[in-house]
XYZ file of C-alpha atoms in Angstrom:
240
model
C -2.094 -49.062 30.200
C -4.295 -50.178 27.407
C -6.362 -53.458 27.432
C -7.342 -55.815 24.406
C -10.974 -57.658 25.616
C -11.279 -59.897 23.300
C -7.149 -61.427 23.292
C -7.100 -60.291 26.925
C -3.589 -58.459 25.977
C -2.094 -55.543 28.626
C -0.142 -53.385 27.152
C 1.993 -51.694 29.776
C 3.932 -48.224 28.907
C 6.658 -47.245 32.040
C 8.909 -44.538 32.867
C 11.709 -46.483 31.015
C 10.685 -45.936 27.777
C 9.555 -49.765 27.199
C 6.461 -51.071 27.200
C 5.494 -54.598 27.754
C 3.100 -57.037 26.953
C 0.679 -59.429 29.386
C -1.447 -62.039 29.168
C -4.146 -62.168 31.113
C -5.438 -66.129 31.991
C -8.241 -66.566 34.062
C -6.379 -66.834 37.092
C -2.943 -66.101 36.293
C -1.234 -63.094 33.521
C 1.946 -64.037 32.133
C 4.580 -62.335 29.998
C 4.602 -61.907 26.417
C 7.302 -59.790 25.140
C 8.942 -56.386 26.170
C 10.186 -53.817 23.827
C 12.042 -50.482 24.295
C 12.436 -47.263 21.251
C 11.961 -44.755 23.234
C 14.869 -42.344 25.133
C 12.083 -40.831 27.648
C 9.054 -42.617 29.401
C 6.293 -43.563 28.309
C 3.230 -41.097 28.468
C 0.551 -42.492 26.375
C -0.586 -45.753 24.840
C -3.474 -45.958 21.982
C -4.530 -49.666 20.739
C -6.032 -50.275 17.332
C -7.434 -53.719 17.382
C -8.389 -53.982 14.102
C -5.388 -53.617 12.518
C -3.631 -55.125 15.602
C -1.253 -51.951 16.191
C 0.042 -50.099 19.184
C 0.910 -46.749 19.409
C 2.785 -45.626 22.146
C 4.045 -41.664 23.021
C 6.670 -40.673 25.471
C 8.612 -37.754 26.856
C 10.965 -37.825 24.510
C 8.417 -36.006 22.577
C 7.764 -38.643 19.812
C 5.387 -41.164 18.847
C 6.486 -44.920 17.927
C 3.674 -47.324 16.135
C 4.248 -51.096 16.830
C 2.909 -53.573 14.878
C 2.144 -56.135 17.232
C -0.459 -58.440 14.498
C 0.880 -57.848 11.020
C 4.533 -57.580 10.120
C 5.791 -58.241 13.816
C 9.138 -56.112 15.143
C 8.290 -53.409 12.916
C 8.614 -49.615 14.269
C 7.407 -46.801 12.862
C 8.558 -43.769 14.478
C 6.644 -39.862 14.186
C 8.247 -36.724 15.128
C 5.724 -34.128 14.973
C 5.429 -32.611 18.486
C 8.438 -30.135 20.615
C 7.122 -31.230 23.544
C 6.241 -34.612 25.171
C 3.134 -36.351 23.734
C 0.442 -36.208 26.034
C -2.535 -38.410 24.690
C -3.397 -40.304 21.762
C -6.411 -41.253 20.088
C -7.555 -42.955 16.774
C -9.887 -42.756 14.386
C -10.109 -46.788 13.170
C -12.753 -45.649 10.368
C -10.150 -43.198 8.855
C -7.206 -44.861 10.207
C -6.046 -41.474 11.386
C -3.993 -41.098 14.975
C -4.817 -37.892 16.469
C -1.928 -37.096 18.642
C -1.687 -34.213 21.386
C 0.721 -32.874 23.594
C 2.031 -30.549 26.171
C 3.306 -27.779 23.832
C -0.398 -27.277 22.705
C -0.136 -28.959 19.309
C -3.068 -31.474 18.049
C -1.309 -33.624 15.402
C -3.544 -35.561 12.936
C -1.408 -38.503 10.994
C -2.735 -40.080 7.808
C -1.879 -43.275 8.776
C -3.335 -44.895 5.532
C -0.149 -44.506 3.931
C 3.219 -46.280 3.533
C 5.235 -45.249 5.982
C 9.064 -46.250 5.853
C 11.175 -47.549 9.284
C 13.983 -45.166 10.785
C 17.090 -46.823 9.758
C 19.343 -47.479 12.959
C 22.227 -45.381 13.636
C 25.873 -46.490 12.218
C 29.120 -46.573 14.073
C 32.096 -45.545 12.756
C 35.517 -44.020 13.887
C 35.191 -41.632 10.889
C 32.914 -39.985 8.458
C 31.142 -42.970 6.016
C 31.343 -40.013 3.331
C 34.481 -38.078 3.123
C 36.362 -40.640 5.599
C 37.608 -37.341 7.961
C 38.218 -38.992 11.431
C 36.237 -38.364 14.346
C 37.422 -36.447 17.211
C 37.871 -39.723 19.244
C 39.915 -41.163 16.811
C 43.182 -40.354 17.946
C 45.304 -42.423 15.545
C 43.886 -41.216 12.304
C 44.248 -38.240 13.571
C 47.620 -38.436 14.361
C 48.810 -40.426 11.509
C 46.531 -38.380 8.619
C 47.606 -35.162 10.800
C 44.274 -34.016 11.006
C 41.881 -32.371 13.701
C 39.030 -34.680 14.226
C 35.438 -33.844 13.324
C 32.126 -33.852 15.522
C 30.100 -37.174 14.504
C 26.273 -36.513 13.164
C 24.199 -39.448 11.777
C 21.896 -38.927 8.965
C 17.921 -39.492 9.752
C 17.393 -41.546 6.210
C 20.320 -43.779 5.649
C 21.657 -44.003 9.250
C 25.293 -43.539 8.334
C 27.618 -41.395 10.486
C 28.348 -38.377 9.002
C 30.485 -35.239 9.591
C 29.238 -31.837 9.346
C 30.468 -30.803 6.022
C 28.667 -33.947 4.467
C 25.511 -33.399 6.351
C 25.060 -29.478 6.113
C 21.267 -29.823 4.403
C 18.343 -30.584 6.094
C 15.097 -32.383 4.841
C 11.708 -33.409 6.299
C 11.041 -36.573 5.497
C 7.418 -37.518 6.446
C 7.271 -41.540 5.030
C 9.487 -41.868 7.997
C 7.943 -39.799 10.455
C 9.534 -36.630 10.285
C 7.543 -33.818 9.309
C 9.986 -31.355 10.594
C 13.326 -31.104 8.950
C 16.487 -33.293 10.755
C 19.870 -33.688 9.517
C 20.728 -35.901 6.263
C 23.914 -36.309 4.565
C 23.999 -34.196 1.444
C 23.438 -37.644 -1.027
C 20.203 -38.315 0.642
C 18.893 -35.035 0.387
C 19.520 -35.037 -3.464
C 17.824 -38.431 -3.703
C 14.773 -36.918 -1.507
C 11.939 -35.977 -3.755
C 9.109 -33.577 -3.621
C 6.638 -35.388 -3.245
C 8.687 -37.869 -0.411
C 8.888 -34.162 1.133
C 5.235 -33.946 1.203
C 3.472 -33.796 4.760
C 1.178 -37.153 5.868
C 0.096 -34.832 9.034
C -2.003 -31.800 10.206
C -1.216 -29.099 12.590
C -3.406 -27.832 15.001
C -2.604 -25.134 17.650
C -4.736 -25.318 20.778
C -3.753 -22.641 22.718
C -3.342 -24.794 26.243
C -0.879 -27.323 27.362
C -2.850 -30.502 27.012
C -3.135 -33.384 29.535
C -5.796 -35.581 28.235
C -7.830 -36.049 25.423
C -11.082 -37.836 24.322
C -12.361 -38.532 20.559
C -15.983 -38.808 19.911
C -15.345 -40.847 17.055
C -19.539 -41.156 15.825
C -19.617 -37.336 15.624
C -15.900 -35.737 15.206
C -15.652 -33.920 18.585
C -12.327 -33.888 20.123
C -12.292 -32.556 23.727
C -8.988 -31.582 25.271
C -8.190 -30.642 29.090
C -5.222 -28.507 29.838
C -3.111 -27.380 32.934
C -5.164 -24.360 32.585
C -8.079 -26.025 33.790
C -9.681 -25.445 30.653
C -11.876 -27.545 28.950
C -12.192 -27.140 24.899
C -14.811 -29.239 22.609
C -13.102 -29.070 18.804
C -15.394 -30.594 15.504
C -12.360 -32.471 13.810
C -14.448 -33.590 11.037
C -13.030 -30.933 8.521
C -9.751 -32.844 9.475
C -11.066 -36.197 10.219
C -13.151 -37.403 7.680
């Protein structure tokens, strides 16, 4: 849960996956809006009330930044953790998220960049590339007298795809990925190096981390783990 004083917004994460939005009056709260992107529930909300954005973290080991004050409904999703997000923190006067998580990793996103929405997956009852029916698709199968195909989606133009015509993979960090996913072999000749180039920092902290704090005035990061270890980190090489 996450509270904005001076709107007197609640900002409620569940174990759905959707967070929603209240309004606090002075003797009544009232809803706003709901909204749902992730697959797992929510484990950590961070609000930024200067530039009027939410970030939210889940199970589902990714991070999804809402803009709730500028260009509303837009999503920007980050995949940098293999393990559910644990905590997150910002850094308004860098406008850097620092993002940590139960397999140990401290991510720190450049969020002073351009960063591109994940397209929405396509349907289709056979490959948008080569045409090759899917496996479900039992009448172009029958009448093209072919054996249907697994369906894959590509992470940059959200088509469905077939294996053949999505055998390359790319990261893709404008949209959040800074590991490499699946994209259909056209994308990933239209990919550049510098779209390939990473907008986040990798930090290993050697515990499974619960909860975080950022000392924003002098750089400290302290992190608690199940190990019932306590660690102080100076982020400003990082955060600055």
């Amino acid at each position: 849960i996450r509270f904005d004083v001076e709107t007197r917004h609640v900002f409620v994460g569940d174990h759905s996956g959707q967070v929603t939005i209240l309004k606090l009056e002075r003797e009544s709260c009232s809803l706003v809006t709901t909204f749902k992107g992730h697959t797992g529930g929510v484990t950590a909300l961070c609000w930024d009330p200067i530039q009027r954005v939410l970030f939210s973290g889940s199970s589902d080991h990714s991070i999804i930044m809402w803009d709730i004050g500028g260009r509303k409904g837009t999503a920007i999703e980050l995949q940098g953790h293999n393990d559910k997000v644990q905590s997150l923190s910002y850094a308004h006067h860098t406008r850097q998220l620092i993002s940590c998580g139960a397999d140990g990793g401290i991510v720190v996103w450049n969020m002073d960049v351009e960063r591109q929405e994940t397209p929405e997956w396509l349907d289709s009852d056979s490959c948008q590339k080569c045409d090759q029916p899917f496996f479900w698709n039992f009448k172009q199968m029958w009448d093209s007298k072919k054996i249907g195909l697994r369906q894959h989606h590509c992470r940059k133009c959200g088509k469905a795809v077939c294996g053949k015509c999505s055998s390359k993979r790319s990261s893709i960090p404008l949209m959040g990925f800074e590991f490499e996913v699946r994209v259909c072999d056209s994308c990933h000749e239209s990919i550049t190096d510098e779209e390939r180039a990473p907008t986040a920092t990798f930090h290993d902290s050697k515990h499974n981390i619960v909860h975080v704090h950022f000392d924003a005035t002098r750089g400290w990061l302290l992190t608690s783990g199940t190990d019932k270890v306590i660690k102080l980190w100076d982020m400003t090489p990082v955060v600055s």
